[in-house]
């Protein structure tokens, strides 16, 4: 895989002071605070990748006019290069953290009272290296993870018993539920420094560690539950939100408030069978919004985009390289933003200050449904690797040793501290588990072709800019009308760079659309133009510089999209950045077109 450090330059303008506007989703949050859904005002459905709300604010475009020559020149610097984040590090993998050095998270969300300690129990015991659970040659798979909506009463009783036993362990037992959620908190809220880089945290989100780290996390969690039950075939359920039958909070987590699978800190409006929208931005559908069937169709189209058209290369699906010495958050893969981040936010409780539990990384794993959510993420990695990109001759994994040898620490079912490496988790079967086979209805949910592609809305904005309104910029394409072979070798990618979030304790989301015509925003006809979304789950971070708590980059594969909307021969495209939630916290540095191998 090729990474260059080319960074396109952009015309810069002095920004007008961003208007202080409360984002729609935050207003909803305070409206819901302390009240149930029935008493909340009815709200428009703002989603479907185009919102009436955003369109309504288009009328007050600032009058920055982009000098087209500057845009073209600016893009020339790096656009033709393959894409990647700048690096300052030697090529070495992220090392397992030193547990003796675990410290309080750098910047926990303000409203968390009392020092929340994410650090796991550590009594100085030695570390053992991971070994696969079964030897080659024997039938390895002993655990089959079922879809949560398909399990029977016997399974639920067993699962409840296991979680109850885990919750009943002494709090300082590394296998206790209390310790289990801390493991997640510590790896995502800056509790560990990178070995040799005391000013850099270890962050396993928004980068290529996302899938493997969570795979191991679930692996050990599941084995601990099995051990407590004395049943080594016990397998976690998965929340099958990619199929209509699973597009609600799984009811097994909501049986009664005395169930150990229940968590009171969930959105009260989103109890089963309330339909999950994979484009959720903080507001729920109402009678004038889209119908249930349309929402399901839309969910399936989102799944198709995130799994297929947006996920043609490892870096686009798995996330960006992150090596020793790198800053956190080089960029998430397609699924990590959507639906991963969306489902976290949708599940968390808007009455809580930080959308606890699921809506904030520090608290997410306090909700047992976290593990079912991530089992589905893990399953989709397996589906992508074995069914979507299986013709790629091994090209579905990164070959970089800095990925394969990245290491983490987990406690196993015997309370031993185990060092694992990414390379150990790539073959799911050798880890001894599999997933129940269920249909993949999104596999043929291709976006429809716009009947007659209209004229793109005019690009009147310049970058950098704050997303307190829709921002539209013209972007040059270094190569138009490439051959099918060229497209297969190198995916064309819209790169949204210099994304800075000034307060990463708040959920932010924006959509990225290519050549969307004026007016399609209001009519909800923009889906075919939607390259994807950035959806960032709140978490603590080491503050990077004044005013910027989080910096990241987003990448969207657009070969299929450009063909579908008839723009493959164009030398310029208009990229619209449409804020859906917390846009006034987000600044965008630049947009360019690059290529991913
Ligand atoms: Cu580590 Cu879904 O988060």
Coordinates of C-alpha atoms and ligand atoms in Angstrom, one line a residue:
X1 CA 0.0 0.0 0.0
X2 CA 1.4 3.3 -0.9
X3 CA 1.2 6.4 1.3
X4 CA 2.4 9.8 0.3
X5 CA 2.6 12.9 2.4
X6 CA 1.4 15.2 -0.3
X7 CA -1.1 17.7 1.1
X8 CA -3.0 19.9 -1.3
X9 CA -2.9 23.6 -0.5
X10 CA -6.1 25.6 -0.6
X11 CA -7.0 29.2 -1.0
X12 CA -7.7 30.5 2.5
X13 CA -10.0 33.3 3.5
X14 CA -10.6 35.0 6.8
X15 CA -13.7 33.5 8.2
X16 CA -16.6 35.5 9.4
X17 CA -17.3 34.8 13.0
X18 CA -19.4 31.7 13.2
X19 CA -22.9 32.4 14.3
X20 CA -23.6 30.8 17.6
X21 CA -26.4 28.5 16.8
X22 CA -27.4 25.6 18.9
X23 CA -27.3 22.5 16.6
X24 CA -30.6 20.9 16.0
X25 CA -29.7 17.7 17.7
X26 CA -28.6 19.4 20.8
X27 CA -31.8 21.3 21.0
X28 CA -33.6 18.0 20.8
X29 CA -31.4 16.7 23.5
X30 CA -32.4 19.4 25.9
X31 CA -36.0 19.2 24.9
X32 CA -36.0 15.5 25.7
X33 CA -34.2 16.1 28.9
X34 CA -36.3 14.8 31.7
X35 CA -39.2 14.1 29.4
X36 CA -40.4 11.2 27.4
X37 CA -40.8 11.2 23.7
X38 CA -44.5 11.6 23.7
X39 CA -44.1 15.1 25.3
X40 CA -41.4 16.2 22.9
X41 CA -42.4 18.3 20.0
X42 CA -42.7 16.6 16.7
X43 CA -39.6 17.1 14.7
X44 CA -38.8 16.9 11.0
X45 CA -36.8 14.0 9.7
X46 CA -33.6 15.8 8.8
X47 CA -31.7 12.9 7.4
X48 CA -31.5 11.0 4.2
X49 CA -28.2 12.7 3.5
X50 CA -29.9 15.9 2.6
X51 CA -31.8 17.9 5.1
X52 CA -34.4 20.5 4.7
X53 CA -32.8 22.2 7.6
X54 CA -29.5 22.5 5.9
X55 CA -31.1 23.6 2.7
X56 CA -33.0 26.3 4.5
X57 CA -29.7 27.8 5.7
X58 CA -28.2 27.8 2.2
X59 CA -29.8 31.1 1.5
X60 CA -27.3 32.9 3.7
X61 CA -24.2 31.8 1.9
X62 CA -21.2 34.0 2.7
X63 CA -20.0 35.6 -0.4
X64 CA -16.5 34.2 -0.5
X65 CA -15.8 33.6 -4.2
X66 CA -13.3 31.0 -5.0
X67 CA -10.8 32.0 -7.6
X68 CA -10.9 29.0 -9.8
X69 CA -7.2 29.3 -10.8
X70 CA -6.3 29.1 -7.2
X71 CA -8.3 26.0 -6.6
X72 CA -6.7 24.3 -9.6
X73 CA -3.2 25.3 -8.6
X74 CA -3.8 24.4 -5.1
X75 CA -5.0 21.0 -6.0
X76 CA -2.1 20.4 -8.3
X77 CA 0.4 20.0 -5.4
X78 CA -0.8 16.7 -4.0
X79 CA -3.9 15.6 -5.8
X80 CA -2.4 13.2 -8.2
X81 CA -0.5 11.4 -5.4
X82 CA -1.9 8.4 -3.5
X83 CA -3.4 9.5 -0.3
X84 CA -2.3 9.2 3.2
X85 CA -1.7 11.1 6.4
X86 CA 1.6 12.9 7.0
X87 CA 3.9 10.9 9.3
X88 CA 6.6 11.9 11.7
X89 CA 7.4 8.4 13.0
X90 CA 9.8 5.6 12.2
X91 CA 7.9 2.7 10.7
X92 CA 7.2 0.7 13.9
X93 CA 4.0 -0.7 15.2
X94 CA 2.1 0.7 18.1
X95 CA 3.3 -1.3 21.2
X96 CA 1.2 -2.7 24.0
X97 CA 0.8 -0.1 26.7
X98 CA 2.6 -0.2 30.0
X99 CA -0.2 -0.8 32.5
X100 CA 1.9 0.7 35.3
X101 CA 1.7 4.0 33.5
X102 CA -2.1 4.1 33.1
X103 CA -3.4 7.5 34.0
X104 CA -6.7 9.3 34.2
X105 CA -8.0 10.2 30.8
X106 CA -6.7 13.4 29.5
X107 CA -9.9 15.3 29.0
X108 CA -13.0 13.6 30.2
X109 CA -16.2 15.2 29.2
X110 CA -16.8 18.1 31.6
X111 CA -20.1 17.0 33.1
X112 CA -18.6 13.7 34.4
X113 CA -18.5 14.2 38.1
X114 CA -15.8 12.6 40.2
X115 CA -12.7 11.1 38.7
X116 CA -13.7 8.3 36.4
X117 CA -10.9 5.8 36.6
X118 CA -10.5 3.9 33.4
X119 CA -7.4 2.1 34.4
X120 CA -7.7 -1.7 34.7
X121 CA -6.5 -3.7 37.7
X122 CA -2.8 -4.3 37.5
X123 CA -0.9 -6.1 40.2
X124 CA 2.4 -6.3 38.4
X125 CA 1.9 -9.9 37.2
X126 CA 3.8 -10.9 34.1
X127 CA 2.6 -10.8 30.5
X128 CA 2.1 -14.0 28.4
X129 CA 2.1 -14.0 24.7
X130 CA -1.2 -14.9 23.0
X131 CA -1.7 -18.4 21.7
X132 CA -4.4 -19.5 19.4
X133 CA -7.0 -21.5 21.3
X134 CA -6.8 -24.6 19.1
X135 CA -4.1 -26.4 17.3
X136 CA -4.1 -26.6 13.6
X137 CA -5.8 -29.6 12.1
X138 CA -8.6 -30.1 14.7
X139 CA -12.1 -28.7 14.0
X140 CA -11.5 -25.2 15.4
X141 CA -14.9 -23.6 15.7
X142 CA -16.6 -24.2 19.0
X143 CA -18.7 -21.0 19.3
X144 CA -21.3 -19.8 16.8
X145 CA -22.5 -16.3 17.5
X146 CA -26.2 -16.0 16.9
X147 CA -28.3 -13.1 15.6
X148 CA -29.8 -11.5 18.7
X149 CA -33.3 -11.4 17.2
X150 CA -33.2 -15.2 16.6
X151 CA -32.2 -16.6 20.0
X152 CA -34.5 -18.7 22.1
X153 CA -35.4 -18.4 25.8
X154 CA -32.8 -21.0 26.8
X155 CA -30.0 -18.9 25.2
X156 CA -31.3 -15.7 26.9
X157 CA -31.3 -17.4 30.3
X158 CA -27.8 -18.6 29.8
X159 CA -26.5 -15.2 28.6
X160 CA -28.3 -13.4 31.5
X161 CA -26.7 -15.8 33.9
X162 CA -23.2 -15.2 32.5
X163 CA -23.5 -11.4 32.6
X164 CA -24.9 -11.6 36.1
X165 CA -22.0 -13.8 37.2
X166 CA -19.6 -11.3 35.6
X167 CA -21.3 -8.4 37.4
X168 CA -21.1 -10.3 40.7
X169 CA -17.3 -10.8 40.5
X170 CA -15.4 -8.5 42.9
X171 CA -14.9 -5.2 41.2
X172 CA -11.1 -5.6 41.1
X173 CA -11.2 -9.0 39.4
X174 CA -9.9 -8.2 35.9
X175 CA -12.7 -10.3 34.5
X176 CA -15.5 -8.4 36.3
X177 CA -18.0 -6.3 34.3
X178 CA -16.6 -3.2 36.0
X179 CA -13.2 -4.0 34.7
X180 CA -14.4 -5.0 31.3
X181 CA -15.9 -1.6 30.4
X182 CA -12.7 0.1 31.7
X183 CA -10.6 -1.8 29.2
X184 CA -12.5 0.0 26.4
X185 CA -12.4 3.4 28.1
X186 CA -8.7 3.2 28.7
X187 CA -7.9 2.5 25.0
X188 CA -10.0 5.3 23.7
X189 CA -9.8 8.1 26.2
X190 CA -6.1 8.7 26.4
X191 CA -5.3 6.7 29.5
X192 CA -2.2 5.1 27.9
X193 CA 0.8 6.8 26.3
X194 CA 2.5 5.4 23.4
X195 CA 5.7 3.6 24.4
X196 CA 8.6 6.1 23.8
X197 CA 6.2 9.0 23.0
X198 CA 5.0 10.4 26.3
X199 CA 3.2 13.2 24.5
X200 CA 1.1 10.8 22.4
X201 CA -1.8 8.7 23.5
X202 CA -2.8 5.3 22.3
X203 CA -6.1 5.6 20.4
X204 CA -7.7 2.5 18.8
X205 CA -10.5 4.4 17.0
X206 CA -10.3 6.4 13.8
X207 CA -7.5 4.3 12.4
X208 CA -6.6 0.8 11.1
X209 CA -6.6 -0.7 14.6
X210 CA -10.4 -0.3 15.0
X211 CA -11.5 -3.8 13.7
X212 CA -8.7 -5.9 15.2
X213 CA -8.7 -4.3 18.6
X214 CA -12.4 -4.8 19.0
X215 CA -12.2 -8.3 17.7
X216 CA -9.8 -9.2 20.5
X217 CA -11.9 -7.3 23.1
X218 CA -15.0 -9.4 22.3
X219 CA -12.9 -12.6 22.0
X220 CA -11.8 -12.3 25.6
X221 CA -15.1 -11.0 26.9
X222 CA -16.8 -14.0 25.4
X223 CA -14.3 -16.5 26.8
X224 CA -14.7 -15.0 30.3
X225 CA -18.5 -15.4 30.0
X226 CA -18.1 -19.0 28.8
X227 CA -15.7 -19.8 31.7
X228 CA -18.1 -18.4 34.3
X229 CA -20.8 -20.6 32.8
X230 CA -18.5 -23.6 32.5
X231 CA -19.5 -23.7 28.9
X232 CA -16.8 -23.3 26.3
X233 CA -19.4 -23.2 23.5
X234 CA -21.0 -20.0 24.8
X235 CA -21.0 -17.3 22.1
X236 CA -22.1 -13.6 22.2
X237 CA -25.1 -12.5 20.2
X238 CA -24.8 -10.0 17.4
X239 CA -27.1 -7.0 16.7
X240 CA -28.0 -7.7 13.1
X241 CA -28.8 -4.0 12.3
X242 CA -27.8 -4.4 8.7
X243 CA -31.0 -6.4 8.0
X244 CA -34.6 -5.4 8.5
X245 CA -35.2 -8.1 11.1
X246 CA -32.5 -6.5 13.3
X247 CA -33.1 -2.8 12.8
X248 CA -34.2 -2.1 16.4
X249 CA -32.6 -2.4 19.8
X250 CA -32.6 -6.2 20.3
X251 CA -35.4 -7.0 22.6
X252 CA -33.3 -9.4 24.8
X253 CA -31.6 -6.3 26.2
X254 CA -34.9 -4.8 27.2
X255 CA -36.8 -7.6 28.8
X256 CA -37.1 -6.0 32.2
X257 CA -35.2 -3.5 34.3
X258 CA -34.0 -6.4 36.6
X259 CA -32.3 -8.2 33.7
X260 CA -28.5 -7.9 33.8
X261 CA -28.7 -7.1 30.1
X262 CA -30.7 -4.0 30.7
X263 CA -29.2 -0.6 31.0
X264 CA -31.3 2.4 32.1
X265 CA -29.1 4.8 30.2
X266 CA -30.5 4.4 26.8
X267 CA -32.7 6.7 24.6
X268 CA -36.2 6.1 26.0
X269 CA -37.6 6.9 22.5
X270 CA -35.6 4.1 21.0
X271 CA -37.0 1.1 22.7
X272 CA -37.9 -1.9 20.6
X273 CA -39.5 -2.2 18.1
X274 CA -38.7 1.5 17.3
X275 CA -36.9 1.4 13.9
X276 CA -33.2 2.3 13.8
X277 CA -32.2 4.8 11.2
X278 CA -28.6 4.3 10.0
X279 CA -28.6 7.9 9.1
X280 CA -29.7 9.1 12.5
X281 CA -28.5 12.6 13.3
X282 CA -30.2 13.3 16.6
X283 CA -33.8 13.7 15.5
X284 CA -36.5 11.1 15.0
X285 CA -38.9 10.6 12.2
X286 CA -42.4 11.7 12.6
X287 CA -45.7 11.4 10.7
X288 CA -44.6 13.7 8.0
X289 CA -41.2 12.0 7.7
X290 CA -40.3 9.0 5.7
X291 CA -42.2 5.8 6.0
X292 CA -40.9 2.7 7.7
X293 CA -40.4 1.0 4.4
X294 CA -38.5 3.9 3.0
X295 CA -36.3 4.1 6.1
X296 CA -35.5 0.4 5.7
X297 CA -34.6 0.9 2.0
X298 CA -32.5 3.7 3.0
X299 CA -30.7 1.7 5.7
X300 CA -30.0 -1.0 3.1
X301 CA -28.6 1.5 0.6
X302 CA -26.4 2.9 3.3
X303 CA -25.1 -0.6 4.1
X304 CA -24.4 -1.2 0.4
X305 CA -22.5 2.0 0.1
X306 CA -20.4 1.4 3.3
X307 CA -19.7 -2.2 2.6
X308 CA -19.2 -2.2 -1.2
X309 CA -18.9 1.1 -3.1
X310 CA -17.1 3.0 -0.4
X311 CA -15.0 0.1 0.7
X312 CA -13.0 -1.1 -2.3
X313 CA -9.5 -0.9 -0.7
X314 CA -8.3 -1.9 2.8
X315 CA -7.6 1.7 3.9
X316 CA -11.1 2.7 2.8
X317 CA -12.7 -0.1 4.8
X318 CA -10.3 -0.7 7.7
X319 CA -9.1 2.8 8.3
X320 CA -5.8 4.7 7.9
X321 CA -2.3 3.6 8.9
X322 CA -1.4 4.5 12.5
X323 CA 2.1 3.7 13.6
X324 CA 4.3 4.4 16.6
X325 CA 4.8 8.1 16.9
X326 CA 1.8 9.1 14.8
X327 CA -0.9 11.4 16.1
X328 CA -4.2 9.8 16.9
X329 CA -7.1 9.8 14.5
X330 CA -5.5 9.5 11.0
X331 CA -8.9 8.5 9.7
X332 CA -11.6 6.0 10.1
X333 CA -12.7 3.4 7.6
X334 CA -16.2 3.4 6.1
X335 CA -18.0 1.3 8.7
X336 CA -16.4 3.0 11.7
X337 CA -18.2 6.2 10.9
X338 CA -21.5 4.7 9.6
X339 CA -23.2 2.7 11.0
X340 CA -20.8 2.3 13.9
X341 CA -20.8 5.8 15.2
X342 CA -24.5 6.3 14.4
X343 CA -25.6 3.2 16.4
X344 CA -23.7 4.4 19.4
X345 CA -25.3 7.8 19.3
X346 CA -28.8 6.4 18.5
X347 CA -28.6 4.1 21.5
X348 CA -27.2 6.5 24.1
X349 CA -29.5 8.4 26.4
X350 CA -30.1 12.1 25.4
X351 CA -31.1 12.9 29.0
X352 CA -27.6 12.2 30.2
X353 CA -25.0 14.9 30.0
X354 CA -22.7 13.0 27.6
X355 CA -25.2 10.7 25.9
X356 CA -24.2 7.9 28.3
X357 CA -23.9 5.0 28.1
X358 CA -23.5 4.0 24.4
X359 CA -23.2 7.6 23.1
X360 CA -19.8 8.2 24.5
X361 CA -16.7 6.0 24.2
X362 CA -15.8 6.2 27.9
X363 CA -19.1 4.7 29.1
X364 CA -20.2 2.7 26.0
X365 CA -19.2 -0.7 27.3
X366 CA -21.2 -0.3 30.5
X367 CA -24.2 -1.2 28.3
X368 CA -24.1 -4.9 27.5
X369 CA -25.6 -4.1 24.1
X370 CA -22.2 -2.7 23.2
X371 CA -20.9 -6.2 22.8
X372 CA -23.7 -7.2 20.4
X373 CA -23.2 -4.0 18.4
X374 CA -19.5 -4.7 18.1
X375 CA -20.2 -8.4 17.3
X376 CA -22.0 -7.1 14.2
X377 CA -19.1 -4.8 13.3
X378 CA -16.8 -7.8 13.6
X379 CA -19.1 -10.0 11.5
X380 CA -19.2 -7.3 8.8
X381 CA -15.4 -7.3 8.7
X382 CA -15.6 -11.0 8.1
X383 CA -18.2 -10.6 5.4
X384 CA -16.2 -7.9 3.7
X385 CA -13.1 -10.0 3.8
X386 CA -14.6 -13.3 2.8
X387 CA -17.4 -12.3 0.5
X388 CA -16.9 -8.8 -0.9
X389 CA -13.2 -8.7 -1.4
X390 CA -12.4 -12.4 -1.6
X391 CA -11.3 -12.1 -5.2
X392 CA -8.6 -9.7 -4.2
X393 CA -5.9 -12.4 -3.7
X394 CA -5.2 -11.5 -0.1
X395 CA -5.5 -7.8 -0.8
X396 CA -8.1 -7.5 1.9
X397 CA -5.5 -7.2 4.7
X398 CA -2.8 -4.6 5.1
X399 CA 0.6 -6.3 4.4
X400 CA 2.4 -3.6 6.6
X401 CA 4.2 -5.1 9.5
X402 CA 3.2 -2.0 11.5
X403 CA -0.4 -3.2 11.2
X404 CA 0.3 -6.9 11.6
X405 CA 2.5 -6.5 14.7
X406 CA 0.6 -3.8 16.5
X407 CA 0.1 -5.1 20.0
X408 CA -2.5 -4.8 22.8
X409 CA -3.0 -6.3 26.3
X410 CA -6.1 -8.1 27.5
X411 CA -6.9 -10.2 30.5
X412 CA -8.1 -13.7 29.5
X413 CA -10.6 -16.0 31.2
X414 CA -7.9 -17.2 33.6
X415 CA -7.1 -13.6 34.6
X416 CA -3.8 -13.8 32.8
X417 CA -2.5 -10.7 31.1
X418 CA -2.1 -11.6 27.4
X419 CA -0.2 -9.7 24.7
X420 CA -1.9 -10.0 21.4
X421 CA -0.8 -8.9 17.9
X422 CA -3.1 -7.9 15.0
X423 CA -1.8 -10.8 12.9
X424 CA -3.2 -13.3 15.4
X425 CA -6.8 -12.3 14.9
X426 CA -7.1 -12.2 11.1
X427 CA -8.4 -15.8 10.7
X428 CA -11.6 -15.9 12.6
X429 CA -12.0 -19.6 12.5
X430 CA -8.6 -20.2 14.2
X431 CA -9.9 -18.0 17.1
X432 CA -12.6 -20.7 17.5
X433 CA -15.7 -18.8 16.6
X434 CA -18.0 -18.1 13.6
X435 CA -21.3 -16.2 13.0
X436 CA -24.7 -17.6 12.3
X437 CA -25.4 -17.2 8.6
X438 CA -28.1 -14.7 7.9
X439 CA -29.2 -13.0 4.7
X440 CA -27.3 -9.9 3.4
X441 CA -30.2 -8.0 1.9
X442 CA -28.1 -4.9 1.3
X443 CA -25.9 -6.7 -1.2
X444 CA -28.1 -5.6 -4.0
X445 CA -29.3 -2.2 -2.6
X446 CA -27.4 -0.2 -5.2
X447 CA -28.3 3.5 -5.3
X448 CA -30.8 4.4 -8.0
X449 CA -29.7 6.5 -10.9
X450 CA -31.0 10.1 -10.8
X451 CA -33.6 10.3 -13.6
X452 CA -31.9 13.3 -15.1
X453 CA -28.8 14.5 -13.2
X454 CA -29.5 18.2 -12.6
X455 CA -27.0 21.0 -12.6
X456 CA -24.8 20.9 -9.5
X457 CA -25.5 23.6 -6.9
X458 CA -23.0 26.4 -7.3
X459 CA -19.8 26.2 -5.3
X460 CA -19.5 29.6 -3.7
X461 CA -17.5 28.7 -0.6
X462 CA -13.8 28.6 0.3
X463 CA -11.9 26.5 2.7
X464 CA -11.0 26.4 5.5
X465 CA -14.5 27.0 6.8
X466 CA -16.7 26.1 9.8
X467 CA -19.6 23.8 9.1
X468 CA -22.2 26.1 10.7
X469 CA -24.0 25.9 7.3
X470 CA -23.6 23.8 4.2
X471 CA -20.3 24.5 2.5
X472 CA -19.8 23.8 -1.2
X473 CA -16.5 23.8 -2.9
X474 CA -15.3 23.1 -6.5
X475 CA -12.7 20.4 -6.6
X476 CA -10.6 19.4 -9.6
X477 CA -10.2 15.8 -10.7
X478 CA -6.7 15.0 -11.8
X479 CA -7.9 12.3 -14.1
X480 CA -11.3 12.0 -15.7
X481 CA -12.7 9.0 -17.7
X482 CA -10.2 6.4 -16.5
X483 CA -10.4 2.9 -17.9
X484 CA -12.1 0.1 -15.9
X485 CA -8.7 -1.4 -15.2
X486 CA -7.3 1.9 -13.9
X487 CA -10.3 2.2 -11.7
X488 CA -9.9 -1.2 -10.3
X489 CA -6.3 -0.6 -9.5
X490 CA -6.8 2.8 -8.0
X491 CA -10.0 3.9 -6.4
X492 CA -10.9 7.6 -6.8
X493 CA -11.3 9.1 -3.4
X494 CA -12.8 12.4 -2.1
X495 CA -10.5 13.4 0.7
X496 CA -11.8 15.8 3.3
X497 CA -8.8 17.0 5.2
X498 CA -8.0 19.1 8.3
X499 CA -11.3 18.1 10.0
X500 CA -11.0 19.8 13.4
X501 CA -13.5 19.3 16.1
X502 CA -13.3 21.9 18.9
X503 CA -15.2 19.9 21.4
X504 CA -14.9 16.1 21.1
X505 CA -17.2 15.5 24.0
X506 CA -20.0 16.2 21.6
X507 CA -21.3 14.0 18.8
X508 CA -20.7 15.5 15.4
X509 CA -22.0 14.4 12.0
X510 CA -21.8 15.8 8.5
X511 CA -22.6 14.4 5.1
X512 CA -20.4 14.7 2.0
X513 CA -22.2 15.0 -1.4
X514 CA -20.9 15.2 -4.9
X515 CA -22.6 17.4 -7.5
X516 CA -25.9 17.4 -5.7
X517 CA -28.3 19.8 -7.5
X518 CA -29.9 22.7 -5.8
X519 CA -33.3 21.7 -4.4
X520 CA -32.5 18.0 -4.0
X521 CA -31.6 18.9 -0.5
X522 CA -35.3 19.7 0.3
X523 CA -36.8 16.9 -1.7
X524 CA -34.7 14.2 -0.2
X525 CA -33.6 13.1 -3.7
X526 CA -29.9 13.4 -2.9
X527 CA -29.1 9.9 -1.9
X528 CA -27.4 9.0 -5.2
X529 CA -25.0 12.0 -4.7
X530 CA -24.0 11.0 -1.2
X531 CA -20.4 9.9 -0.9
X532 CA -20.8 9.2 2.8
X533 CA -20.8 10.8 6.2
X534 CA -18.4 11.6 9.0
X535 CA -19.9 10.6 12.4
X536 CA -17.6 11.0 15.4
X537 CA -18.5 9.5 18.7
X538 CA -17.6 11.6 21.7
X539 CA -14.4 10.6 23.7
X540 CA -11.6 12.3 25.6
X541 CA -8.4 13.2 23.8
X542 CA -5.1 14.7 24.5
X543 CA -5.6 18.3 23.5
X544 CA -3.6 18.9 20.4
X545 CA -3.6 22.6 20.2
X546 CA -5.7 25.4 21.4
X547 CA -9.2 25.1 20.1
X548 CA -8.7 21.8 18.3
X549 CA -9.3 18.7 20.4
X550 CA -9.5 16.3 17.5
X551 CA -8.1 16.4 14.1
X552 CA -8.8 13.8 11.5
X553 CA -9.3 13.1 7.8
X554 CA -12.1 11.4 5.9
X555 CA -12.0 9.5 2.7
X556 CA -14.8 8.4 0.4
X557 CA -14.4 6.1 -2.6
X558 CA -16.4 7.6 -5.4
X559 CA -15.8 5.7 -8.7
X560 CA -19.3 4.1 -8.6
X561 CA -20.9 7.3 -7.5
X562 CA -19.4 9.4 -10.3
X563 CA -20.4 6.7 -12.9
X564 CA -23.9 6.5 -11.5
X565 CA -24.6 10.2 -11.7
X566 CA -23.0 10.6 -15.1
X567 CA -20.0 12.7 -13.9
X568 CA -17.1 10.4 -14.8
X569 CA -16.0 12.6 -17.7
X570 CA -16.0 15.9 -15.7
X571 CA -12.8 17.7 -14.8
X572 CA -14.4 19.4 -11.8
X573 CA -16.9 18.3 -9.2
X574 CA -18.8 20.3 -6.6
X575 CA -18.4 18.8 -3.1
X576 CA -21.1 19.8 -0.6
X577 CA -20.4 19.4 3.1
X578 CA -23.7 19.3 4.9
X579 CA -23.8 19.6 8.7
X580 CA -26.2 17.3 10.5
X581 CA -25.2 17.6 14.1
X582 CA -22.8 19.9 15.9
X583 CA -21.5 21.5 12.7
X584 CA -20.5 24.7 14.4
X585 CA -17.9 22.7 16.2
X586 CA -16.3 21.4 13.0
X587 CA -13.8 23.2 10.8
X588 CA -12.7 21.8 7.4
X589 CA -9.3 22.5 6.1
X590 CA -9.6 21.3 2.5
X591 CA -11.2 18.9 0.0
X592 CA -9.3 17.2 -2.8
X593 CA -9.4 14.1 -5.0
X594 CA -6.8 11.4 -4.5
X595 CA -6.4 7.8 -5.4
X596 CA -6.2 4.7 -3.2
X597 CA -4.4 1.5 -4.1
Ligands
LIG1 CU1 -14.5 1.3 20.7 CU2 -17.9 1.2 19.3 O1 -16.3 1.6 20.1

